[in-house]
Coordinates of C-alpha atoms in Angstrom, one line a residue:
Chain H
M1 CA 42.5 96.4 90.7
T2 CA 40.0 97.9 88.2
A3 CA 36.4 98.3 88.9
P4 CA 35.1 95.5 86.6
T5 CA 37.5 92.9 88.1
R6 CA 36.4 93.8 91.5
R7 CA 32.8 93.4 90.6
R8 CA 33.6 89.9 89.4
L9 CA 35.4 88.9 92.5
L10 CA 32.6 89.9 94.9
P11 CA 29.3 88.0 94.7
A12 CA 26.7 89.9 92.8
R13 CA 25.4 92.5 95.2
P14 CA 21.7 91.8 96.0
R15 CA 20.9 95.5 96.0
P16 CA 20.4 96.1 99.7
P17 CA 17.8 98.8 100.5
S18 CA 18.9 102.4 100.5
F19 CA 18.0 104.7 103.3
S20 CA 17.1 108.3 102.6
G21 CA 16.3 109.3 106.2
R22 CA 18.9 111.7 107.6
L23 CA 18.9 110.7 111.3
H24 CA 20.4 107.2 110.9
D25 CA 23.7 108.5 112.3
A26 CA 26.0 108.0 115.3
R27 CA 24.8 111.2 117.1
T28 CA 21.2 110.0 117.1
A29 CA 22.3 106.5 118.1
T30 CA 24.4 107.9 121.0
A31 CA 21.6 110.3 122.2
V32 CA 19.0 107.6 122.3
G33 CA 21.4 104.8 123.2
R34 CA 22.5 106.4 126.5
W35 CA 18.9 106.6 127.7
L36 CA 18.4 103.0 126.7
G37 CA 21.6 102.0 128.4
A38 CA 20.4 103.7 131.6
A39 CA 17.0 102.1 131.4
F40 CA 18.5 98.6 131.0
A41 CA 20.9 99.3 133.9
V42 CA 17.8 100.1 136.1
C43 CA 16.0 97.0 134.9
F44 CA 19.0 94.8 135.5
V45 CA 19.8 96.1 139.0
T46 CA 16.1 96.1 140.1
G47 CA 15.7 92.6 138.6
L48 CA 18.6 91.3 140.6
I49 CA 17.1 92.9 143.8
S50 CA 13.8 91.2 143.1
H51 CA 15.4 87.8 142.3
Y52 CA 17.6 87.7 145.4
L53 CA 14.8 88.9 147.7
Q54 CA 12.7 86.0 146.4
H55 CA 15.5 83.4 146.2
P56 CA 18.2 84.5 148.6
P57 CA 21.3 82.3 148.8
S58 CA 21.2 80.5 152.2
W59 CA 24.0 82.7 153.7
A60 CA 22.1 85.9 153.0
A61 CA 18.6 84.7 154.0
D62 CA 18.9 86.1 157.6
A63 CA 20.5 89.3 156.5
L64 CA 18.0 90.6 153.9
P65 CA 16.8 94.1 155.1
S66 CA 13.2 94.4 156.1
R67 CA 13.5 98.2 155.7
P68 CA 12.7 100.6 154.1
V69 CA 9.1 99.4 154.2
W70 CA 8.6 100.7 150.6
G71 CA 11.9 99.3 149.3
Y72 CA 10.5 96.5 147.1
R73 CA 7.5 98.6 146.1
V74 CA 9.8 101.2 144.6
S75 CA 12.3 98.8 143.1
Q76 CA 9.8 96.6 141.4
G77 CA 7.7 99.5 140.3
L78 CA 10.9 100.9 138.7
H79 CA 11.7 97.6 137.1
V80 CA 8.3 97.4 135.3
G81 CA 7.9 101.1 134.6
T82 CA 11.4 101.4 133.2
G83 CA 11.0 98.3 131.1
I84 CA 7.8 99.7 129.5
A85 CA 9.6 103.0 128.7
A86 CA 12.6 101.0 127.3
I87 CA 10.3 99.4 124.7
V88 CA 10.0 102.8 123.0
L89 CA 13.7 103.6 123.5
L90 CA 14.8 100.3 122.1
L91 CA 12.7 100.6 119.0
V92 CA 13.9 104.1 118.2
K93 CA 17.5 103.1 118.9
L94 CA 17.2 100.2 116.5
W95 CA 15.5 102.4 113.9
A96 CA 18.5 104.8 114.1
V97 CA 21.0 102.0 113.4
Y98 CA 18.9 99.8 111.2
P99 CA 20.7 100.6 107.9
R100 CA 23.9 99.0 109.4
L101 CA 22.1 95.7 109.1
F102 CA 22.8 95.9 105.3
V103 CA 26.5 96.9 105.3
W104 CA 28.4 95.5 102.3
P105 CA 30.3 93.3 102.4
P106 CA 28.4 91.7 105.3
V107 CA 31.7 90.6 107.0
R108 CA 35.0 92.3 106.5
S109 CA 37.2 90.5 109.1
V110 CA 37.0 88.2 112.0
R111 CA 36.8 91.2 114.3
H112 CA 33.9 92.6 112.3
A113 CA 32.2 89.3 112.3
L114 CA 32.5 89.1 116.1
E115 CA 31.2 92.6 116.5
R116 CA 28.1 91.8 114.3
L117 CA 27.6 88.7 116.3
S118 CA 27.6 90.6 119.6
V119 CA 25.1 93.1 118.1
A120 CA 22.8 90.3 117.1
L121 CA 23.1 88.9 120.6
L122 CA 22.3 92.3 122.0
V123 CA 19.3 92.9 119.8
A124 CA 17.9 89.4 120.3
S125 CA 18.3 89.4 124.1
A126 CA 17.0 93.0 124.5
V127 CA 13.9 92.4 122.4
F128 CA 13.3 89.2 124.2
E129 CA 13.6 90.7 127.7
L130 CA 11.2 93.6 126.9
F131 CA 8.7 91.4 125.0
S132 CA 8.6 88.6 127.6
G133 CA 8.3 91.1 130.4
L134 CA 5.4 92.9 128.7
L135 CA 3.6 89.7 128.1
N136 CA 4.3 88.5 131.6
I137 CA 2.6 91.5 133.2
A138 CA -0.4 90.8 131.0
E139 CA -0.4 87.3 132.4
W140 CA 0.1 85.9 128.9
Y141 CA 2.5 83.0 128.5
P142 CA 2.6 81.8 124.9
W143 CA 6.1 80.2 125.2
P144 CA 6.8 76.6 126.2
F145 CA 9.3 77.5 129.0
S146 CA 9.0 78.9 132.4
F147 CA 9.1 82.7 132.5
V148 CA 11.2 83.5 135.6
P149 CA 14.4 81.4 135.0
V150 CA 14.5 82.4 131.3
H151 CA 13.8 86.1 131.8
F152 CA 16.6 86.0 134.5
A153 CA 19.1 84.1 132.4
V154 CA 18.6 86.3 129.2
A155 CA 18.9 89.4 131.4
W156 CA 22.6 88.5 131.9
V157 CA 23.1 88.1 128.2
A158 CA 21.4 91.4 127.5
A159 CA 23.4 93.3 130.2
G160 CA 26.7 91.7 129.2
S161 CA 26.2 92.4 125.5
I162 CA 25.3 96.0 126.2
L163 CA 28.6 96.4 128.2
L164 CA 30.5 94.7 125.3
H165 CA 28.7 97.0 122.8
V166 CA 29.6 100.1 124.8
A167 CA 33.2 99.0 125.0
V168 CA 33.4 98.3 121.2
K169 CA 31.7 101.6 120.4
A170 CA 33.4 103.8 123.0
P171 CA 35.4 106.0 120.6
E172 CA 32.2 106.6 118.5
I173 CA 30.1 107.3 121.6
R174 CA 32.8 109.7 122.9
A175 CA 32.9 111.5 119.5
H176 CA 29.1 112.0 119.5
W177 CA 28.5 112.5 123.2
S178 CA 27.5 116.1 123.1
R179 CA 26.3 118.6 120.5
R180 CA 29.8 120.1 120.4
S181 CA 31.7 116.8 120.2
P182 CA 33.9 116.5 117.2
G183 CA 31.9 113.7 115.6
T184 CA 28.6 115.6 116.0
L185 CA 30.2 118.7 114.5
A186 CA 31.2 116.6 111.5
L187 CA 27.6 115.7 110.7
P188 CA 25.4 118.1 108.6
A189 CA 24.5 121.0 110.9
Q190 CA 21.0 121.3 109.3
D191 CA 20.1 117.9 110.9
G192 CA 20.5 119.3 114.5
P193 CA 17.0 120.8 114.8
D194 CA 15.4 117.7 113.3
R195 CA 17.3 115.5 115.7
R196 CA 16.1 117.5 118.6
A197 CA 12.6 117.3 117.4
L198 CA 12.9 113.5 117.2
M199 CA 14.3 113.4 120.8
L200 CA 11.3 115.5 121.9
G201 CA 8.9 113.1 120.1
L202 CA 10.7 110.2 121.8
G203 CA 10.3 112.0 125.2
A204 CA 6.6 112.5 124.4
A205 CA 6.1 108.8 123.6
V206 CA 8.0 107.6 126.7
G207 CA 6.0 110.1 128.8
A208 CA 2.7 109.0 127.3
V209 CA 3.2 105.2 128.0
T210 CA 4.6 106.0 131.4
L211 CA 1.8 108.3 132.5
T212 CA -0.9 105.9 131.3
T213 CA 0.6 102.8 133.1
V214 CA 2.6 103.9 136.1
G215 CA -0.6 104.5 138.2
Q216 CA -0.6 100.8 138.9
S217 CA 2.4 101.3 141.2
V218 CA 2.2 105.1 142.0
T219 CA -1.2 105.3 143.6
P220 CA -1.5 109.1 143.4
L221 CA -1.5 108.7 139.6
A222 CA -4.2 106.0 139.7
R223 CA -6.6 108.3 137.8
L224 CA -4.3 108.2 134.8
D225 CA -4.0 104.4 135.0
L226 CA -5.8 103.7 131.7
L227 CA -3.6 101.1 130.0
A228 CA -1.8 99.2 132.8
P229 CA -2.6 95.5 133.5
R230 CA -3.7 96.4 137.0
H231 CA -5.5 99.2 138.8
P232 CA -4.9 99.9 142.5
R233 CA -8.6 100.1 143.2
H234 CA -9.8 97.0 141.4
G235 CA -10.0 93.9 143.5
P236 CA -11.7 92.4 146.5
Q237 CA -11.7 94.9 149.4
G238 CA -10.4 97.5 146.9
L239 CA -7.1 95.7 146.5
P240 CA -5.8 93.6 143.6
V241 CA -4.9 90.0 144.1
N242 CA -2.7 87.6 142.1
R243 CA -4.2 84.3 143.2
T244 CA -7.8 83.8 144.2
A245 CA -8.9 81.3 146.9
A246 CA -10.5 79.2 144.2
A247 CA -7.3 79.1 142.1
A248 CA -5.4 78.1 145.2
G249 CA -7.9 75.3 146.0
V250 CA -8.8 76.8 149.4
G251 CA -12.5 76.3 149.8
E252 CA -14.9 75.9 152.8
A253 CA -13.8 72.3 153.3
A254 CA -10.2 73.4 153.8
L255 CA -11.2 76.0 156.3
R256 CA -13.5 73.9 158.5
D257 CA -12.0 73.6 162.0
W258 CA -9.0 75.8 160.9
R259 CA -6.4 76.2 163.6
L260 CA -3.1 77.9 163.3
E261 CA -0.3 75.5 164.2
V262 CA 2.9 76.9 165.6
L263 CA 5.8 74.4 165.8
G264 CA 8.9 75.1 167.9
P265 CA 10.4 74.2 171.3
L266 CA 6.9 74.9 172.8
P267 CA 4.4 74.0 170.1
Y268 CA 0.8 75.2 170.3
S269 CA -2.2 75.8 168.2
L270 CA -4.8 78.6 168.2
T271 CA -8.3 79.0 166.8
H272 CA -9.3 82.1 164.8
A273 CA -11.1 83.5 167.9
Q274 CA -8.0 82.9 170.1
L275 CA -5.8 84.7 167.6
L276 CA -8.2 87.7 167.7
A277 CA -8.0 87.7 171.5
L278 CA -4.2 88.2 171.4
P279 CA -2.8 91.7 171.4
Q280 CA -3.6 93.2 167.9
V281 CA -1.3 95.4 166.0
E282 CA -2.0 97.6 163.0
A283 CA 0.5 98.3 160.2
R284 CA 0.3 100.3 157.1
L285 CA 2.2 98.3 154.5
P286 CA 2.3 98.0 150.8
I287 CA 1.6 94.8 149.0
A288 CA 3.9 94.9 146.0
C289 CA 3.7 92.3 143.2
V290 CA 6.6 91.1 141.1
E291 CA 4.5 92.2 138.1
G292 CA 5.0 95.8 139.2
W293 CA 1.7 96.8 140.7
S294 CA 1.6 97.8 144.4
V295 CA -0.9 99.3 146.8
E296 CA -0.5 100.4 150.4
A297 CA -3.2 99.1 152.9
L298 CA -3.9 99.0 156.6
W299 CA -3.4 95.5 158.0
G300 CA -4.3 94.3 161.5
G301 CA -3.3 91.1 163.3
V302 CA -0.7 89.6 165.6
R303 CA 3.0 90.2 165.4
I304 CA 4.9 87.1 164.0
R305 CA 7.6 88.0 166.6
D306 CA 5.1 87.5 169.5
L307 CA 3.8 84.2 168.0
L308 CA 7.4 82.9 167.7
D309 CA 8.4 84.0 171.2
R310 CA 5.4 82.2 172.6
A311 CA 6.7 79.0 170.9
G312 CA 10.0 79.5 172.7
A313 CA 11.9 80.4 169.5
P314 CA 15.4 81.7 170.1
P315 CA 15.9 85.4 169.1
G316 CA 17.8 84.5 165.9
A317 CA 15.2 82.0 164.6
A318 CA 13.9 82.1 161.1
V319 CA 10.4 80.8 160.3
R320 CA 8.9 78.5 157.7
V321 CA 5.3 79.3 156.8
T322 CA 3.0 76.8 155.1
S323 CA -0.2 77.7 153.3
L324 CA -3.5 75.7 152.9
E325 CA -2.9 76.0 149.2
T326 CA -3.0 72.6 147.4
G327 CA -0.1 73.4 145.2
G328 CA 2.0 76.1 143.7
A329 CA 5.6 77.3 144.0
Y330 CA 5.0 79.5 146.9
R331 CA 2.9 77.2 149.2
I332 CA 5.8 76.9 151.6
M333 CA 7.7 80.2 152.3
E334 CA 10.7 80.8 154.5
M335 CA 11.4 84.1 156.3
G336 CA 14.8 85.0 157.7
R337 CA 15.5 86.5 161.1
T338 CA 15.3 90.2 160.0
Y339 CA 11.7 89.8 158.7
A340 CA 10.7 87.4 161.6
R341 CA 11.8 89.9 164.3
D342 CA 10.5 93.0 162.5
P343 CA 7.7 94.6 164.7
L344 CA 5.7 95.3 161.4
T345 CA 5.7 91.7 160.2
L346 CA 2.2 90.4 161.0
L347 CA 0.0 87.4 160.8
A348 CA -2.7 89.6 159.4
L349 CA -6.4 88.9 160.2
T350 CA -7.9 92.1 158.9
L351 CA -7.6 94.4 156.0
G352 CA -8.8 98.0 156.3
G353 CA -10.5 97.0 159.6
E354 CA -12.5 94.2 158.0
P355 CA -11.9 90.5 158.2
L356 CA -9.7 89.3 155.3
S357 CA -11.7 88.3 152.3
P358 CA -11.1 84.7 151.0
D359 CA -9.0 86.1 148.1
H360 CA -6.8 88.1 150.5
G361 CA -6.0 85.0 152.5
F362 CA -8.8 84.4 155.1
P363 CA -8.4 83.4 157.9
A364 CA -4.8 84.6 158.2
R365 CA -2.0 85.8 156.0
I366 CA 1.6 87.1 156.2
I367 CA 2.3 90.7 155.6
A368 CA 5.9 91.9 156.0
P369 CA 7.7 95.1 155.0
N370 CA 10.0 95.2 151.9
R371 CA 9.0 91.8 150.5
P372 CA 7.7 90.6 147.1
G373 CA 4.0 89.9 147.1
V374 CA 4.4 86.2 146.3
L375 CA 6.1 85.8 149.7
Q376 CA 3.2 87.4 151.6
T377 CA 1.8 83.9 152.1
K378 CA -2.0 83.7 152.2
W379 CA -4.3 81.1 154.0
V380 CA -1.6 80.4 156.5
A381 CA -1.9 76.9 158.2
R382 CA 1.4 76.5 160.0
L383 CA 4.4 78.4 161.3
E384 CA 7.6 76.5 162.1
V385 CA 10.4 77.9 164.1
L386 CA 13.7 77.0 162.2
Chain P
M1 CA 47.6 100.3 126.0
P2 CA 46.8 102.1 129.3
R3 CA 44.5 104.5 127.5
N4 CA 42.3 101.7 126.2
A5 CA 42.5 99.6 129.4
P6 CA 39.0 100.7 130.7
R7 CA 37.5 99.6 127.4
Y8 CA 39.1 96.2 127.6
V9 CA 38.0 95.8 131.2
L10 CA 34.4 96.8 130.3
G11 CA 34.4 94.5 127.3
G12 CA 35.8 91.7 129.5
V13 CA 33.1 92.2 132.1
G14 CA 30.5 92.2 129.4
L15 CA 31.7 88.9 128.0
L16 CA 31.7 87.5 131.5
L17 CA 28.0 88.4 132.0
V18 CA 27.1 87.0 128.6
A19 CA 28.8 83.8 129.7
V20 CA 26.9 83.7 132.9
G21 CA 23.6 84.1 131.0
V22 CA 24.5 81.6 128.3
R23 CA 25.4 79.0 131.0
Q24 CA 22.1 79.5 132.7
V25 CA 20.2 79.2 129.3
F26 CA 21.9 75.9 128.6
A27 CA 21.2 74.6 132.2
L28 CA 17.4 75.0 131.4
P29 CA 15.4 71.9 130.6
D30 CA 15.0 72.8 127.0
P31 CA 17.5 75.6 125.9
W32 CA 16.5 75.2 122.2
D33 CA 13.0 76.5 122.9
V34 CA 14.7 79.7 124.3
L35 CA 17.0 80.0 121.3
V36 CA 14.0 79.8 119.0
W37 CA 12.3 82.6 120.8
L38 CA 15.4 84.7 120.9
G39 CA 15.9 84.3 117.2
G40 CA 12.3 84.9 116.6
G41 CA 12.4 88.2 118.4
L42 CA 15.4 89.2 116.2
V43 CA 13.6 88.2 113.0
L44 CA 10.3 89.8 114.1
H45 CA 12.0 93.1 114.7
D46 CA 14.4 93.2 111.7
A47 CA 12.0 91.7 109.1
V48 CA 8.6 93.0 110.2
I49 CA 8.6 95.8 112.7
A50 CA 11.5 97.9 111.4
P51 CA 10.4 97.7 107.7
L52 CA 6.9 98.6 108.7
V53 CA 8.1 101.7 110.6
L54 CA 10.3 102.7 107.7
A55 CA 7.4 102.4 105.3
V56 CA 5.4 104.7 107.5
G57 CA 8.3 107.1 107.6
L58 CA 8.5 107.1 103.8
L59 CA 4.8 107.8 103.5
L60 CA 5.1 110.6 106.0
A61 CA 8.1 112.1 104.1
A62 CA 6.2 111.9 100.9
G63 CA 3.1 113.5 102.5
A64 CA 5.3 116.3 104.0
R65 CA 6.8 117.0 100.6
A66 CA 3.5 117.0 98.7
A67 CA 1.8 119.2 101.2
R68 CA 4.9 121.3 101.7
W69 CA 4.8 121.0 105.5
S70 CA 7.4 123.0 107.4
A71 CA 10.1 121.1 109.3
G72 CA 8.3 122.0 112.6
A73 CA 4.9 120.6 111.4
R74 CA 6.6 117.4 110.3
G75 CA 8.3 117.1 113.7
I76 CA 4.9 117.4 115.4
V77 CA 3.3 114.8 113.2
R78 CA 6.2 112.4 113.7
A79 CA 6.1 112.9 117.5
A80 CA 2.3 112.2 117.4
L81 CA 2.8 109.0 115.3
L82 CA 5.6 107.8 117.5
T83 CA 3.5 108.4 120.7
A84 CA 0.5 106.7 119.2
G85 CA 2.5 103.8 118.0
A86 CA 4.1 103.3 121.5
L87 CA 0.7 103.5 123.2
V88 CA -0.7 100.9 120.8
L89 CA 2.3 98.6 121.3
V90 CA 2.2 98.5 125.1
T91 CA -1.6 97.9 125.0
L92 CA -1.6 95.3 122.4
P93 CA -0.9 92.3 124.7
L94 CA -3.9 93.4 126.9
L95 CA -6.1 93.5 123.8
L96 CA -4.9 90.3 122.1
R97 CA -4.4 88.0 125.1
P98 CA -6.5 84.9 124.5
G99 CA -8.8 83.6 127.2
A100 CA -10.3 85.1 130.3
P101 CA -8.0 86.9 132.8
P102 CA -6.9 84.6 135.6
N103 CA -8.8 86.6 138.2
P104 CA -11.2 89.6 138.3
S105 CA -8.6 92.1 139.4
A106 CA -6.2 91.2 136.5
L107 CA -6.7 93.2 133.3
P108 CA -9.8 94.9 134.9
L109 CA -10.0 98.0 132.6
P110 CA -11.8 98.5 129.2
Y111 CA -8.5 98.7 127.3
G112 CA -9.9 99.2 123.8
R113 CA -12.0 102.2 124.9
N114 CA -9.2 103.6 127.1
L115 CA -6.7 103.3 124.2
L116 CA -9.1 105.3 121.9
I117 CA -9.4 108.0 124.6
V118 CA -5.6 108.3 124.9
L119 CA -5.1 108.3 121.2
G120 CA -7.8 111.0 120.9
A121 CA -5.9 113.1 123.5
V122 CA -2.7 112.6 121.4
L123 CA -4.6 113.8 118.3
V124 CA -6.0 116.8 120.1
L125 CA -2.6 117.8 121.5
A126 CA -0.9 117.4 118.2
S127 CA -3.5 119.4 116.4
A128 CA -3.2 122.2 119.0
A129 CA 0.5 122.2 118.6
L130 CA 0.1 122.5 114.8
V131 CA -2.4 125.3 115.1
G132 CA 0.0 127.0 117.5
L133 CA 2.8 126.6 115.0
V134 CA 0.6 128.2 112.2
V135 CA -0.5 131.1 114.4
A136 CA 3.1 131.8 115.5
G137 CA 4.2 131.7 111.9
R138 CA 1.5 134.2 110.9
A139 CA 2.4 136.5 113.8
R140 CA 5.9 136.5 112.5
G141 CA 4.5 137.6 109.1
G142 CA 5.5 134.4 107.4
D143 CA 3.1 132.4 105.2
P144 CA 3.4 128.8 106.3
T145 CA 1.3 126.3 104.5
P146 CA -1.4 125.1 106.9
P147 CA -0.6 121.5 107.7
R148 CA -3.1 118.8 107.3
T149 CA -3.7 116.8 110.5
E150 CA -6.1 114.1 109.6
T151 CA -3.5 111.4 109.5
T152 CA -2.3 112.1 113.0
A153 CA -2.4 109.3 115.6
R154 CA -4.0 106.8 113.3
R155 CA -1.2 104.4 112.5
K156 CA -0.2 101.5 114.5
D157 CA 3.5 101.6 114.4
A158 CA 6.2 101.9 117.0
T159 CA 8.2 104.7 115.5
S160 CA 7.7 107.1 112.8
P161 CA 10.9 108.3 111.3
R162 CA 11.3 111.0 108.9
E163 CA 12.5 109.6 105.6
D164 CA 13.3 112.5 103.5
T165 CA 16.1 113.4 101.2
T166 CA 15.4 117.1 100.8
P167 CA 16.7 119.4 103.6
Q168 CA 13.9 121.7 104.5
D169 CA 15.8 124.6 106.0

């Protein structure tokens, strides 16, 4: 087939852009891509941990570990911190492979079409996960759907399409894995120093966004926390909150004649003064939000275990906690046996030696080790032995 | 194909996870809203963000050629632009979010001011690195063209690639 006939058979080529940059190659894509892959793996696993701690399947509810105390703090801090770092990694990775968007002909075969489709799925889901996560921690919800189920569902698409992509590209990844891999050696040697400079720049960018935001979860770095949505020292009693008493509809009227009701084989109720007269326990526990920020604080109050025992609860009992909140997805919270029996799980009455402020859940709140912040129910009205 | 078996297993697991996710998306009250946002992200990146970054890369390459920057100097400027772009990008939602924060402890910091401070630090560090590069070059007896630094850390882009046809070394 001669060149002119060929030209007539193909549709007129709409002159795709040409790329003069030298680092749009498989070695750069591999070097950046493996960091991005690791970041998404961390985000996916920590995301699953967070999801199943918050919504355990019924068979697992009594088996969730209440230790280590700092477990959720670390896992969710990693989820958000790694997600922020992955924004930079994803953009550089996509920059490296961007010219492939304009390959000609756009589709060579069914196999090629499927491969391109899987890449489109990967890019769309990965961009969506990082973008929606970044907006969520800024408490900005411009979309018409609910964040949690969508972020969770698309995470599976992103994780799956990354695995698929690695499987498809395995030979190329292998050929460019190290500086001395055959594929890398086939690339122009003069690009090596420039590629290393790009990787150093990428490291600097990841380091900069991490250092200026991670202080919201790693308290010793709080002084560098300049660009995070939260700061560990900003909030009532020096501790951030997610829901204020006003937002929860808990005002003076709701607190008038407050008594803690405990329902079980031997039901009883206690006034605030009676609770303070019970044996008090102190526990140093972090409050760790699903949005990534976390702070450790000194809580004082009565052990949930003691309150349940007094109601005649059997040792394997779980507990249902109801808040005074007028609405909201977390008004009623259930806590499995491991948390209910943990000696550090408290009905807290004080924070840092002071009575709880209204925004921290006055008159009484739950504080338990290794649990997402939304389950540390504030303004507790009732405990029910299950 | 025993040699390729792990690849097929990995690909199969990947397809399975995608299916799990797609099933969840279509179990949502309005899956089409999600598809619109997924497609929107793809278009936003491919049609807006990436071309913008490439344009900055072309400008940088042109500047580097005109001013005859060394490869090292261009690497430093690129790293500074990449870092500045990343910082701007992660701060943008905090700056652009409409309405008051939901409570006083959410978004409590002066983000505009803090961003300028951090970008200033990037500018200072990049300038110091460039000066170090020139000094090291002089000490070696070379005659590197002193690089210009005034564009450092000013642009609001995510990445700043080198777009350059002429090998420098």
